[in-house]
Amino acid sequence: MRHDRHSAIGVFDSGIGGLTVLRALHERLPQESTVYLGDTARVPYGTKSGDVVTRYSVKNAEALLEYGVKLLVVACNTASSVAIPTLRQELPIPVLGVIEPGAKAAAQVSKTGHIAVIGTPGTVKSGAYQRALLAERPGVQVEALACPLFVPLADEGWVEGEVPALVAKQYLSGLARTQVDTLVLGCTHYPLLSKVISQVVGPAVTLVDSAKAVAQRAAEVLGERDLLKTGLSAVERHYLVTDVPDRFIEVGSRFLGRPLSGARQIDLKFG
Ligand code: DGL
């Protein structure tokens, strides 16, 4: 399907976490229509191999292309860390991941040049943040840690209190003894736990959530290609999921920060 400046922005994630990125997109580009796809039938991506996540990502992108989207935002750190080169090669539209904008923001914020990144096992193993940070700021020292239990905690809405605090302490207390002054929340779910994370690492460590940086970059990319929507045509917001939508609607409202309605189930064909 052909796209023009009135087409929507396509956004996908393994599930609901990417709604934190969608929320930032809606705030930065309120005039733009969006189609969000959560691959809730195949979540989580964070514990799967790079090849499998890339295959899922291509299917998600193809489904969004059917909506004639003009830009693809990969609102999943794990997919961004492994699938961007393939998506850029195969798609006829610009593709934006969350890693580069997040790394850029962190490289700018850090004073000590000692930065930590937390993410899923897949994201950490890929080394994508480590590479992006070094490309942004040569000589920077990077610690990368996988914090897999943060994802189910955020999914359950268990983001404050004793249990998440204990988990955060277990994962992150070592960082408090380093020169790290910047911590990248390299997973879509982690911004929901930023309060407990901040309590463990202390006020001297700045938390970087890539969502805002991604939304800013999306605005720049559309501007550079003359694809920003002009005029007052209606704003459409579509939500697609690959499993039944009930839980997506319930938990998704928390991620999006407002009630979410009208999610539709679709089937991705894997040949
Ligand atoms: N969306 C994933 C990410 O940002 C977290 C959830 C998952 O493992 O699929 O890495």
PDB file of C-alpha atoms and ligand atoms in Angstrom:
ATOM      1  CA  MET A   1       0.000   0.000   0.000  1.00  0.00           C
ATOM      2  CA  ARG A   2       1.292   3.485  -0.876  1.00  0.00           C
ATOM      3  CA  HIS A   3       2.038   5.968   1.858  1.00  0.00           C
ATOM      4  CA  ASP A   4       2.090   9.743   2.045  1.00  0.00           C
ATOM      5  CA  ARG A   5       2.197  12.404   4.760  1.00  0.00           C
ATOM      6  CA  HIS A   6      -1.351  11.490   5.878  1.00  0.00           C
ATOM      7  CA  SER A   7      -0.453   7.846   6.477  1.00  0.00           C
ATOM      8  CA  ALA A   8      -0.067   6.511  10.014  1.00  0.00           C
ATOM      9  CA  ILE A   9       3.093   5.713  11.936  1.00  0.00           C
ATOM     10  CA  GLY A  10       3.442   1.958  12.514  1.00  0.00           C
ATOM     11  CA  VAL A  11       4.715   0.837  15.912  1.00  0.00           C
ATOM     12  CA  PHE A  12       5.340  -2.693  17.133  1.00  0.00           C
ATOM     13  CA  ASP A  13       6.470  -4.424  20.282  1.00  0.00           C
ATOM     14  CA  SER A  14       6.435  -7.985  21.571  1.00  0.00           C
ATOM     15  CA  GLY A  15       3.407  -7.032  23.657  1.00  0.00           C
ATOM     16  CA  ILE A  16       2.273  -4.143  25.780  1.00  0.00           C
ATOM     17  CA  GLY A  17       5.605  -2.601  26.840  1.00  0.00           C
ATOM     18  CA  GLY A  18       5.949  -0.582  23.637  1.00  0.00           C
ATOM     19  CA  LEU A  19       2.913   1.425  24.690  1.00  0.00           C
ATOM     20  CA  THR A  20       5.337   3.513  26.797  1.00  0.00           C
ATOM     21  CA  VAL A  21       6.981   4.513  23.498  1.00  0.00           C
ATOM     22  CA  LEU A  22       3.602   5.028  21.802  1.00  0.00           C
ATOM     23  CA  ARG A  23       2.602   7.340  24.634  1.00  0.00           C
ATOM     24  CA  ALA A  24       5.705   9.486  24.027  1.00  0.00           C
ATOM     25  CA  LEU A  25       4.915   9.510  20.282  1.00  0.00           C
ATOM     26  CA  HIS A  26       1.357  10.687  20.960  1.00  0.00           C
ATOM     27  CA  GLU A  27       2.689  13.461  23.195  1.00  0.00           C
ATOM     28  CA  ARG A  28       5.354  14.622  20.714  1.00  0.00           C
ATOM     29  CA  LEU A  29       3.281  14.150  17.532  1.00  0.00           C
ATOM     30  CA  PRO A  30      -0.390  14.474  18.578  1.00  0.00           C
ATOM     31  CA  GLN A  31      -1.541  15.181  15.021  1.00  0.00           C
ATOM     32  CA  GLU A  32      -0.212  11.862  13.686  1.00  0.00           C
ATOM     33  CA  SER A  33      -2.278   8.683  13.325  1.00  0.00           C
ATOM     34  CA  THR A  34      -0.736   5.488  14.681  1.00  0.00           C
ATOM     35  CA  VAL A  35      -1.162   1.740  14.261  1.00  0.00           C
ATOM     36  CA  TYR A  36       0.273  -0.237  17.177  1.00  0.00           C
ATOM     37  CA  LEU A  37       0.870  -3.971  16.944  1.00  0.00           C
ATOM     38  CA  GLY A  38       1.577  -5.996  20.092  1.00  0.00           C
ATOM     39  CA  ASP A  39       2.718  -9.543  19.296  1.00  0.00           C
ATOM     40  CA  THR A  40       1.032 -10.866  22.421  1.00  0.00           C
ATOM     41  CA  ALA A  41       0.894 -14.432  21.057  1.00  0.00           C
ATOM     42  CA  ARG A  42       4.689 -14.674  20.952  1.00  0.00           C
ATOM     43  CA  VAL A  43       5.783 -12.454  23.881  1.00  0.00           C
ATOM     44  CA  PRO A  44       8.368 -12.482  25.496  1.00  0.00           C
ATOM     45  CA  TYR A  45      11.060 -11.725  22.934  1.00  0.00           C
ATOM     46  CA  GLY A  46      13.715 -11.005  25.564  1.00  0.00           C
ATOM     47  CA  THR A  47      14.570 -14.646  26.189  1.00  0.00           C
ATOM     48  CA  LYS A  48      14.481 -15.778  22.523  1.00  0.00           C
ATOM     49  CA  SER A  49      17.321 -16.007  19.988  1.00  0.00           C
ATOM     50  CA  GLY A  50      18.162 -13.141  17.656  1.00  0.00           C
ATOM     51  CA  ASP A  51      17.109 -15.159  14.581  1.00  0.00           C
ATOM     52  CA  VAL A  52      13.665 -15.931  15.968  1.00  0.00           C
ATOM     53  CA  VAL A  53      13.079 -12.337  17.111  1.00  0.00           C
ATOM     54  CA  THR A  54      14.137 -11.072  13.667  1.00  0.00           C
ATOM     55  CA  ARG A  55      11.670 -13.438  11.978  1.00  0.00           C
ATOM     56  CA  TYR A  56       8.843 -12.243  14.231  1.00  0.00           C
ATOM     57  CA  SER A  57       9.847  -8.620  13.650  1.00  0.00           C
ATOM     58  CA  VAL A  58       9.656  -8.988   9.864  1.00  0.00           C
ATOM     59  CA  LYS A  59       6.150 -10.478  10.177  1.00  0.00           C
ATOM     60  CA  ASN A  60       5.051  -7.614  12.436  1.00  0.00           C
ATOM     61  CA  ALA A  61       6.450  -5.074   9.974  1.00  0.00           C
ATOM     62  CA  GLU A  62       4.684  -6.750   7.031  1.00  0.00           C
ATOM     63  CA  ALA A  63       1.357  -6.634   8.892  1.00  0.00           C
ATOM     64  CA  LEU A  64       1.837  -2.899   9.562  1.00  0.00           C
ATOM     65  CA  LEU A  65       2.796  -2.227   5.946  1.00  0.00           C
ATOM     66  CA  GLU A  66      -0.669  -3.428   4.972  1.00  0.00           C
ATOM     67  CA  TYR A  67      -1.946  -0.328   6.785  1.00  0.00           C
ATOM     68  CA  GLY A  68       0.204   1.817   4.507  1.00  0.00           C
ATOM     69  CA  VAL A  69       2.345   3.151   7.358  1.00  0.00           C
ATOM     70  CA  LYS A  70       4.930   5.829   6.474  1.00  0.00           C
ATOM     71  CA  LEU A  71       7.437   5.114   9.268  1.00  0.00           C
ATOM     72  CA  LEU A  72       8.103   2.016  11.355  1.00  0.00           C
ATOM     73  CA  VAL A  73       9.034   2.478  15.007  1.00  0.00           C
ATOM     74  CA  VAL A  74      10.376  -0.688  16.605  1.00  0.00           C
ATOM     75  CA  ALA A  75       9.221  -0.009  20.163  1.00  0.00           C
ATOM     76  CA  CYS A  76      10.930  -3.061  21.615  1.00  0.00           C
ATOM     77  CA  ASN A  77      14.516  -3.002  22.786  1.00  0.00           C
ATOM     78  CA  THR A  78      15.082  -6.691  22.111  1.00  0.00           C
ATOM     79  CA  ALA A  79      13.777  -6.457  18.531  1.00  0.00           C
ATOM     80  CA  SER A  80      15.674  -3.184  18.011  1.00  0.00           C
ATOM     81  CA  SER A  81      18.892  -4.807  19.182  1.00  0.00           C
ATOM     82  CA  VAL A  82      18.787  -7.646  16.619  1.00  0.00           C
ATOM     83  CA  ALA A  83      16.350  -6.927  13.768  1.00  0.00           C
ATOM     84  CA  ILE A  84      16.996  -3.356  12.603  1.00  0.00           C
ATOM     85  CA  PRO A  85      19.502  -4.173   9.808  1.00  0.00           C
ATOM     86  CA  THR A  86      17.125  -6.780   8.289  1.00  0.00           C
ATOM     87  CA  LEU A  87      14.096  -4.492   8.594  1.00  0.00           C
ATOM     88  CA  ARG A  88      15.962  -1.569   7.007  1.00  0.00           C
ATOM     89  CA  GLN A  89      17.039  -3.799   4.158  1.00  0.00           C
ATOM     90  CA  GLU A  90      13.584  -5.253   3.509  1.00  0.00           C
ATOM     91  CA  LEU A  91      11.180  -2.343   4.075  1.00  0.00           C
ATOM     92  CA  PRO A  92      10.385   0.498   1.676  1.00  0.00           C
ATOM     93  CA  ILE A  93       9.899   2.961   4.573  1.00  0.00           C
ATOM     94  CA  PRO A  94      12.232   4.434   7.219  1.00  0.00           C
ATOM     95  CA  VAL A  95      12.769   2.218  10.275  1.00  0.00           C
ATOM     96  CA  LEU A  96      13.547   3.624  13.704  1.00  0.00           C
ATOM     97  CA  GLY A  97      14.631   1.540  16.687  1.00  0.00           C
ATOM     98  CA  VAL A  98      14.884   2.526  20.333  1.00  0.00           C
ATOM     99  CA  ILE A  99      18.594   1.777  20.860  1.00  0.00           C
ATOM    100  CA  GLU A 100      20.290   4.608  18.943  1.00  0.00           C
ATOM    101  CA  PRO A 101      18.144   7.473  20.328  1.00  0.00           C
ATOM    102  CA  GLY A 102      18.472   6.047  23.865  1.00  0.00           C
ATOM    103  CA  ALA A 103      22.250   5.642  23.577  1.00  0.00           C
ATOM    104  CA  LYS A 104      22.588   9.163  22.214  1.00  0.00           C
ATOM    105  CA  ALA A 105      20.599  10.641  25.103  1.00  0.00           C
ATOM    106  CA  ALA A 106      22.678   8.697  27.651  1.00  0.00           C
ATOM    107  CA  ALA A 107      25.988   9.670  26.041  1.00  0.00           C
ATOM    108  CA  GLN A 108      24.970  13.324  26.274  1.00  0.00           C
ATOM    109  CA  VAL A 109      23.794  13.131  29.898  1.00  0.00           C
ATOM    110  CA  SER A 110      26.754  11.277  31.449  1.00  0.00           C
ATOM    111  CA  LYS A 111      29.454  13.363  33.106  1.00  0.00           C
ATOM    112  CA  THR A 112      31.724  10.526  34.277  1.00  0.00           C
ATOM    113  CA  GLY A 113      31.523   8.636  30.951  1.00  0.00           C
ATOM    114  CA  HIS A 114      30.581   5.520  32.928  1.00  0.00           C
ATOM    115  CA  ILE A 115      27.148   4.311  31.829  1.00  0.00           C
ATOM    116  CA  ALA A 116      25.094   1.259  32.765  1.00  0.00           C
ATOM    117  CA  VAL A 117      22.420  -0.337  30.595  1.00  0.00           C
ATOM    118  CA  ILE A 118      19.773  -2.742  31.857  1.00  0.00           C
ATOM    119  CA  GLY A 119      17.635  -4.821  29.525  1.00  0.00           C
ATOM    120  CA  THR A 120      16.426  -8.298  28.654  1.00  0.00           C
ATOM    121  CA  PRO A 121      18.953 -11.145  28.278  1.00  0.00           C
ATOM    122  CA  GLY A 122      18.565 -10.859  24.469  1.00  0.00           C
ATOM    123  CA  THR A 123      19.289  -7.137  24.408  1.00  0.00           C
ATOM    124  CA  VAL A 124      22.316  -7.445  26.697  1.00  0.00           C
ATOM    125  CA  LYS A 125      23.707 -10.428  24.780  1.00  0.00           C
ATOM    126  CA  SER A 126      23.383  -8.632  21.433  1.00  0.00           C
ATOM    127  CA  GLY A 127      25.826  -5.921  22.564  1.00  0.00           C
ATOM    128  CA  ALA A 128      23.751  -3.369  20.621  1.00  0.00           C
ATOM    129  CA  TYR A 129      23.657  -0.739  23.392  1.00  0.00           C
ATOM    130  CA  GLN A 130      27.348  -1.205  24.103  1.00  0.00           C
ATOM    131  CA  ARG A 131      28.144  -0.583  20.403  1.00  0.00           C
ATOM    132  CA  ALA A 132      25.757   2.355  20.068  1.00  0.00           C
ATOM    133  CA  LEU A 133      27.142   4.060  23.192  1.00  0.00           C
ATOM    134  CA  LEU A 134      30.729   3.646  22.002  1.00  0.00           C
ATOM    135  CA  ALA A 135      29.779   5.007  18.578  1.00  0.00           C
ATOM    136  CA  GLU A 136      28.161   8.049  20.224  1.00  0.00           C
ATOM    137  CA  ARG A 137      30.984   8.629  22.658  1.00  0.00           C
ATOM    138  CA  PRO A 138      34.260   6.773  22.097  1.00  0.00           C
ATOM    139  CA  GLY A 139      36.005   5.771  25.333  1.00  0.00           C
ATOM    140  CA  VAL A 140      32.788   5.515  27.336  1.00  0.00           C
ATOM    141  CA  GLN A 141      32.734   2.688  29.899  1.00  0.00           C
ATOM    142  CA  VAL A 142      29.606   0.536  29.710  1.00  0.00           C
ATOM    143  CA  GLU A 143      28.164  -1.971  32.181  1.00  0.00           C
ATOM    144  CA  ALA A 144      25.316  -4.076  30.807  1.00  0.00           C
ATOM    145  CA  LEU A 145      23.024  -6.086  33.063  1.00  0.00           C
ATOM    146  CA  ALA A 146      20.052  -8.311  32.318  1.00  0.00           C
ATOM    147  CA  CYS A 147      17.120  -7.851  34.714  1.00  0.00           C
ATOM    148  CA  PRO A 148      14.575 -10.379  33.405  1.00  0.00           C
ATOM    149  CA  LEU A 149      12.258 -10.352  36.434  1.00  0.00           C
ATOM    150  CA  PHE A 150      11.398  -6.686  35.899  1.00  0.00           C
ATOM    151  CA  VAL A 151       9.217  -7.634  32.896  1.00  0.00           C
ATOM    152  CA  PRO A 152       6.727  -9.898  34.733  1.00  0.00           C
ATOM    153  CA  LEU A 153       6.666  -7.487  37.685  1.00  0.00           C
ATOM    154  CA  ALA A 154       5.649  -4.583  35.422  1.00  0.00           C
ATOM    155  CA  ASP A 155       3.141  -6.817  33.621  1.00  0.00           C
ATOM    156  CA  GLU A 156       1.520  -7.600  36.966  1.00  0.00           C
ATOM    157  CA  GLY A 157       1.460  -3.931  37.894  1.00  0.00           C
ATOM    158  CA  TRP A 158       3.755  -4.828  40.797  1.00  0.00           C
ATOM    159  CA  VAL A 159       5.912  -1.722  40.473  1.00  0.00           C
ATOM    160  CA  GLU A 160       6.179  -0.465  44.048  1.00  0.00           C
ATOM    161  CA  GLY A 161       6.683  -1.995  47.481  1.00  0.00           C
ATOM    162  CA  GLU A 162       8.795  -4.703  49.047  1.00  0.00           C
ATOM    163  CA  VAL A 163       8.992  -7.292  46.262  1.00  0.00           C
ATOM    164  CA  PRO A 164      10.075  -5.063  43.330  1.00  0.00           C
ATOM    165  CA  ALA A 165      12.405  -3.195  45.722  1.00  0.00           C
ATOM    166  CA  LEU A 166      14.055  -6.471  46.710  1.00  0.00           C
ATOM    167  CA  VAL A 167      14.427  -7.576  43.084  1.00  0.00           C
ATOM    168  CA  ALA A 168      15.884  -4.196  42.115  1.00  0.00           C
ATOM    169  CA  LYS A 169      18.323  -4.411  45.023  1.00  0.00           C
ATOM    170  CA  GLN A 170      19.431  -7.880  44.002  1.00  0.00           C
ATOM    171  CA  TYR A 171      20.096  -6.793  40.401  1.00  0.00           C
ATOM    172  CA  LEU A 172      21.430  -3.280  40.894  1.00  0.00           C
ATOM    173  CA  SER A 173      23.017  -2.727  44.281  1.00  0.00           C
ATOM    174  CA  GLY A 174      26.469  -3.430  42.760  1.00  0.00           C
ATOM    175  CA  LEU A 175      26.082  -0.342  40.550  1.00  0.00           C
ATOM    176  CA  ALA A 176      25.885   1.942  43.567  1.00  0.00           C
ATOM    177  CA  ARG A 177      29.550   1.101  44.269  1.00  0.00           C
ATOM    178  CA  THR A 178      30.758   2.143  40.783  1.00  0.00           C
ATOM    179  CA  GLN A 179      31.348   5.470  39.017  1.00  0.00           C
ATOM    180  CA  VAL A 180      28.211   4.934  36.913  1.00  0.00           C
ATOM    181  CA  ASP A 181      26.259   8.204  36.769  1.00  0.00           C
ATOM    182  CA  THR A 182      23.757   7.273  34.038  1.00  0.00           C
ATOM    183  CA  LEU A 183      21.504   4.246  33.756  1.00  0.00           C
ATOM    184  CA  VAL A 184      19.719   3.413  30.496  1.00  0.00           C
ATOM    185  CA  LEU A 185      16.346   1.717  30.985  1.00  0.00           C
ATOM    186  CA  GLY A 186      16.925  -0.525  27.964  1.00  0.00           C
ATOM    187  CA  CYS A 187      13.609  -2.360  28.043  1.00  0.00           C
ATOM    188  CA  THR A 188      10.130  -1.026  27.368  1.00  0.00           C
ATOM    189  CA  HIS A 189       8.818  -2.278  30.730  1.00  0.00           C
ATOM    190  CA  TYR A 190      11.447  -0.738  32.965  1.00  0.00           C
ATOM    191  CA  PRO A 191      10.205   2.895  33.010  1.00  0.00           C
ATOM    192  CA  LEU A 192       7.265   1.643  35.084  1.00  0.00           C
ATOM    193  CA  LEU A 193       9.745   0.541  37.754  1.00  0.00           C
ATOM    194  CA  SER A 194      11.835   3.705  37.663  1.00  0.00           C
ATOM    195  CA  LYS A 195      10.916   4.668  41.236  1.00  0.00           C
ATOM    196  CA  VAL A 196      12.290   1.491  42.840  1.00  0.00           C
ATOM    197  CA  ILE A 197      15.256   1.436  40.448  1.00  0.00           C
ATOM    198  CA  SER A 198      16.128   4.987  41.393  1.00  0.00           C
ATOM    199  CA  GLN A 199      15.875   4.170  45.092  1.00  0.00           C
ATOM    200  CA  VAL A 200      18.517   1.448  44.707  1.00  0.00           C
ATOM    201  CA  VAL A 201      21.012   3.269  42.468  1.00  0.00           C
ATOM    202  CA  GLY A 202      20.630   6.568  44.292  1.00  0.00           C
ATOM    203  CA  PRO A 203      19.878  10.144  43.248  1.00  0.00           C
ATOM    204  CA  ALA A 204      23.331  10.683  41.699  1.00  0.00           C
ATOM    205  CA  VAL A 205      22.461   8.291  38.861  1.00  0.00           C
ATOM    206  CA  THR A 206      20.327   9.745  36.042  1.00  0.00           C
ATOM    207  CA  LEU A 207      17.827   7.318  34.533  1.00  0.00           C
ATOM    208  CA  VAL A 208      17.455   7.517  30.758  1.00  0.00           C
ATOM    209  CA  ASP A 209      14.189   6.311  29.228  1.00  0.00           C
ATOM    210  CA  SER A 210      14.558   6.180  25.457  1.00  0.00           C
ATOM    211  CA  ALA A 211      10.830   6.760  24.756  1.00  0.00           C
ATOM    212  CA  LYS A 212      11.074  10.554  24.591  1.00  0.00           C
ATOM    213  CA  ALA A 213      14.285  10.423  22.560  1.00  0.00           C
ATOM    214  CA  VAL A 214      12.625   8.027  20.089  1.00  0.00           C
ATOM    215  CA  ALA A 215       9.593  10.289  19.692  1.00  0.00           C
ATOM    216  CA  GLN A 216      11.881  13.248  19.036  1.00  0.00           C
ATOM    217  CA  ARG A 217      13.859  11.249  16.449  1.00  0.00           C
ATOM    218  CA  ALA A 218      10.584  10.127  14.791  1.00  0.00           C
ATOM    219  CA  ALA A 219       9.596  13.789  14.394  1.00  0.00           C
ATOM    220  CA  GLU A 220      13.000  14.560  12.854  1.00  0.00           C
ATOM    221  CA  VAL A 221      12.887  11.603  10.441  1.00  0.00           C
ATOM    222  CA  LEU A 222       9.393  12.544   9.235  1.00  0.00           C
ATOM    223  CA  GLY A 223      10.437  16.188   8.914  1.00  0.00           C
ATOM    224  CA  GLU A 224      13.566  15.309   6.916  1.00  0.00           C
ATOM    225  CA  ARG A 225      11.463  13.276   4.460  1.00  0.00           C
ATOM    226  CA  ASP A 226       8.642  15.760   4.207  1.00  0.00           C
ATOM    227  CA  LEU A 227       6.268  13.229   5.761  1.00  0.00           C
ATOM    228  CA  LEU A 228       4.908  15.212   8.720  1.00  0.00           C
ATOM    229  CA  LYS A 229       1.131  15.394   8.615  1.00  0.00           C
ATOM    230  CA  THR A 230      -0.262  18.796   7.773  1.00  0.00           C
ATOM    231  CA  GLY A 231      -3.822  20.097   7.993  1.00  0.00           C
ATOM    232  CA  LEU A 232      -6.556  18.996  10.315  1.00  0.00           C
ATOM    233  CA  SER A 233      -7.506  15.538   9.048  1.00  0.00           C
ATOM    234  CA  ALA A 234      -8.812  13.081  11.665  1.00  0.00           C
ATOM    235  CA  VAL A 235      -6.339  11.367  13.976  1.00  0.00           C
ATOM    236  CA  GLU A 236      -6.740   7.586  14.007  1.00  0.00           C
ATOM    237  CA  ARG A 237      -5.289   5.249  16.633  1.00  0.00           C
ATOM    238  CA  HIS A 238      -5.480   1.547  15.927  1.00  0.00           C
ATOM    239  CA  TYR A 239      -4.403  -1.283  18.209  1.00  0.00           C
ATOM    240  CA  LEU A 240      -3.673  -4.772  16.911  1.00  0.00           C
ATOM    241  CA  VAL A 241      -2.724  -7.847  18.929  1.00  0.00           C
ATOM    242  CA  THR A 242      -1.937 -11.435  17.972  1.00  0.00           C
ATOM    243  CA  ASP A 243      -3.700 -13.044  20.961  1.00  0.00           C
ATOM    244  CA  VAL A 244      -7.087 -12.249  22.486  1.00  0.00           C
ATOM    245  CA  PRO A 245      -7.133  -8.561  23.450  1.00  0.00           C
ATOM    246  CA  ASP A 246      -8.593  -8.671  27.010  1.00  0.00           C
ATOM    247  CA  ARG A 247      -5.379  -8.567  28.995  1.00  0.00           C
ATOM    248  CA  PHE A 248      -3.726  -6.168  26.538  1.00  0.00           C
ATOM    249  CA  ILE A 249      -6.558  -3.706  27.140  1.00  0.00           C
ATOM    250  CA  GLU A 250      -6.400  -4.095  30.921  1.00  0.00           C
ATOM    251  CA  VAL A 251      -2.611  -3.862  31.422  1.00  0.00           C
ATOM    252  CA  GLY A 252      -2.080  -1.655  28.374  1.00  0.00           C
ATOM    253  CA  SER A 253      -4.066   1.195  29.903  1.00  0.00           C
ATOM    254  CA  ARG A 254      -1.438   1.328  32.645  1.00  0.00           C
ATOM    255  CA  PHE A 255       1.401   1.518  30.125  1.00  0.00           C
ATOM    256  CA  LEU A 256      -0.359   4.058  27.945  1.00  0.00           C
ATOM    257  CA  GLY A 257      -1.415   6.156  30.913  1.00  0.00           C
ATOM    258  CA  ARG A 258      -5.079   6.321  29.864  1.00  0.00           C
ATOM    259  CA  PRO A 259      -7.924   3.911  29.046  1.00  0.00           C
ATOM    260  CA  LEU A 260      -7.264   1.889  25.925  1.00  0.00           C
ATOM    261  CA  SER A 261     -10.126   0.605  23.865  1.00  0.00           C
ATOM    262  CA  GLY A 262     -10.738  -1.115  20.565  1.00  0.00           C
ATOM    263  CA  ALA A 263      -7.834  -3.567  20.240  1.00  0.00           C
ATOM    264  CA  ARG A 264      -8.333  -6.087  17.438  1.00  0.00           C
ATOM    265  CA  GLN A 265      -6.840  -9.556  17.124  1.00  0.00           C
ATOM    266  CA  ILE A 266      -4.991 -10.419  13.896  1.00  0.00           C
ATOM    267  CA  ASP A 267      -3.206 -13.544  12.735  1.00  0.00           C
ATOM    268  CA  LEU A 268       0.388 -13.371  11.482  1.00  0.00           C
ATOM    269  CA  LYS A 269       1.002 -16.106   8.939  1.00  0.00           C
ATOM    270  CA  PHE A 270       4.279 -17.964   9.427  1.00  0.00           C
ATOM    271  CA  GLY A 271       4.864 -20.055   6.304  1.00  0.00           C
TER     272      GLY A 271
HETATM  273  N1  DGL B   1       9.578  -5.374  24.817  1.00  0.00           N
HETATM  274  C1  DGL B   1      10.702  -6.119  25.347  1.00  0.00           C
HETATM  275  C2  DGL B   1      11.934  -5.204  25.333  1.00  0.00           C
HETATM  276  O1  DGL B   1      11.847  -3.991  25.338  1.00  0.00           O
HETATM  277  C3  DGL B   1      10.450  -6.635  26.749  1.00  0.00           C
HETATM  278  C4  DGL B   1       9.442  -7.747  26.809  1.00  0.00           C
HETATM  279  C5  DGL B   1       9.885  -9.008  26.089  1.00  0.00           C
HETATM  280  O2  DGL B   1      10.819  -9.690  26.559  1.00  0.00           O
HETATM  281  O3  DGL B   1       9.315  -9.302  25.049  1.00  0.00           O
HETATM  282  O4  DGL B   1      13.033  -5.700  25.295  1.00  0.00           O
END
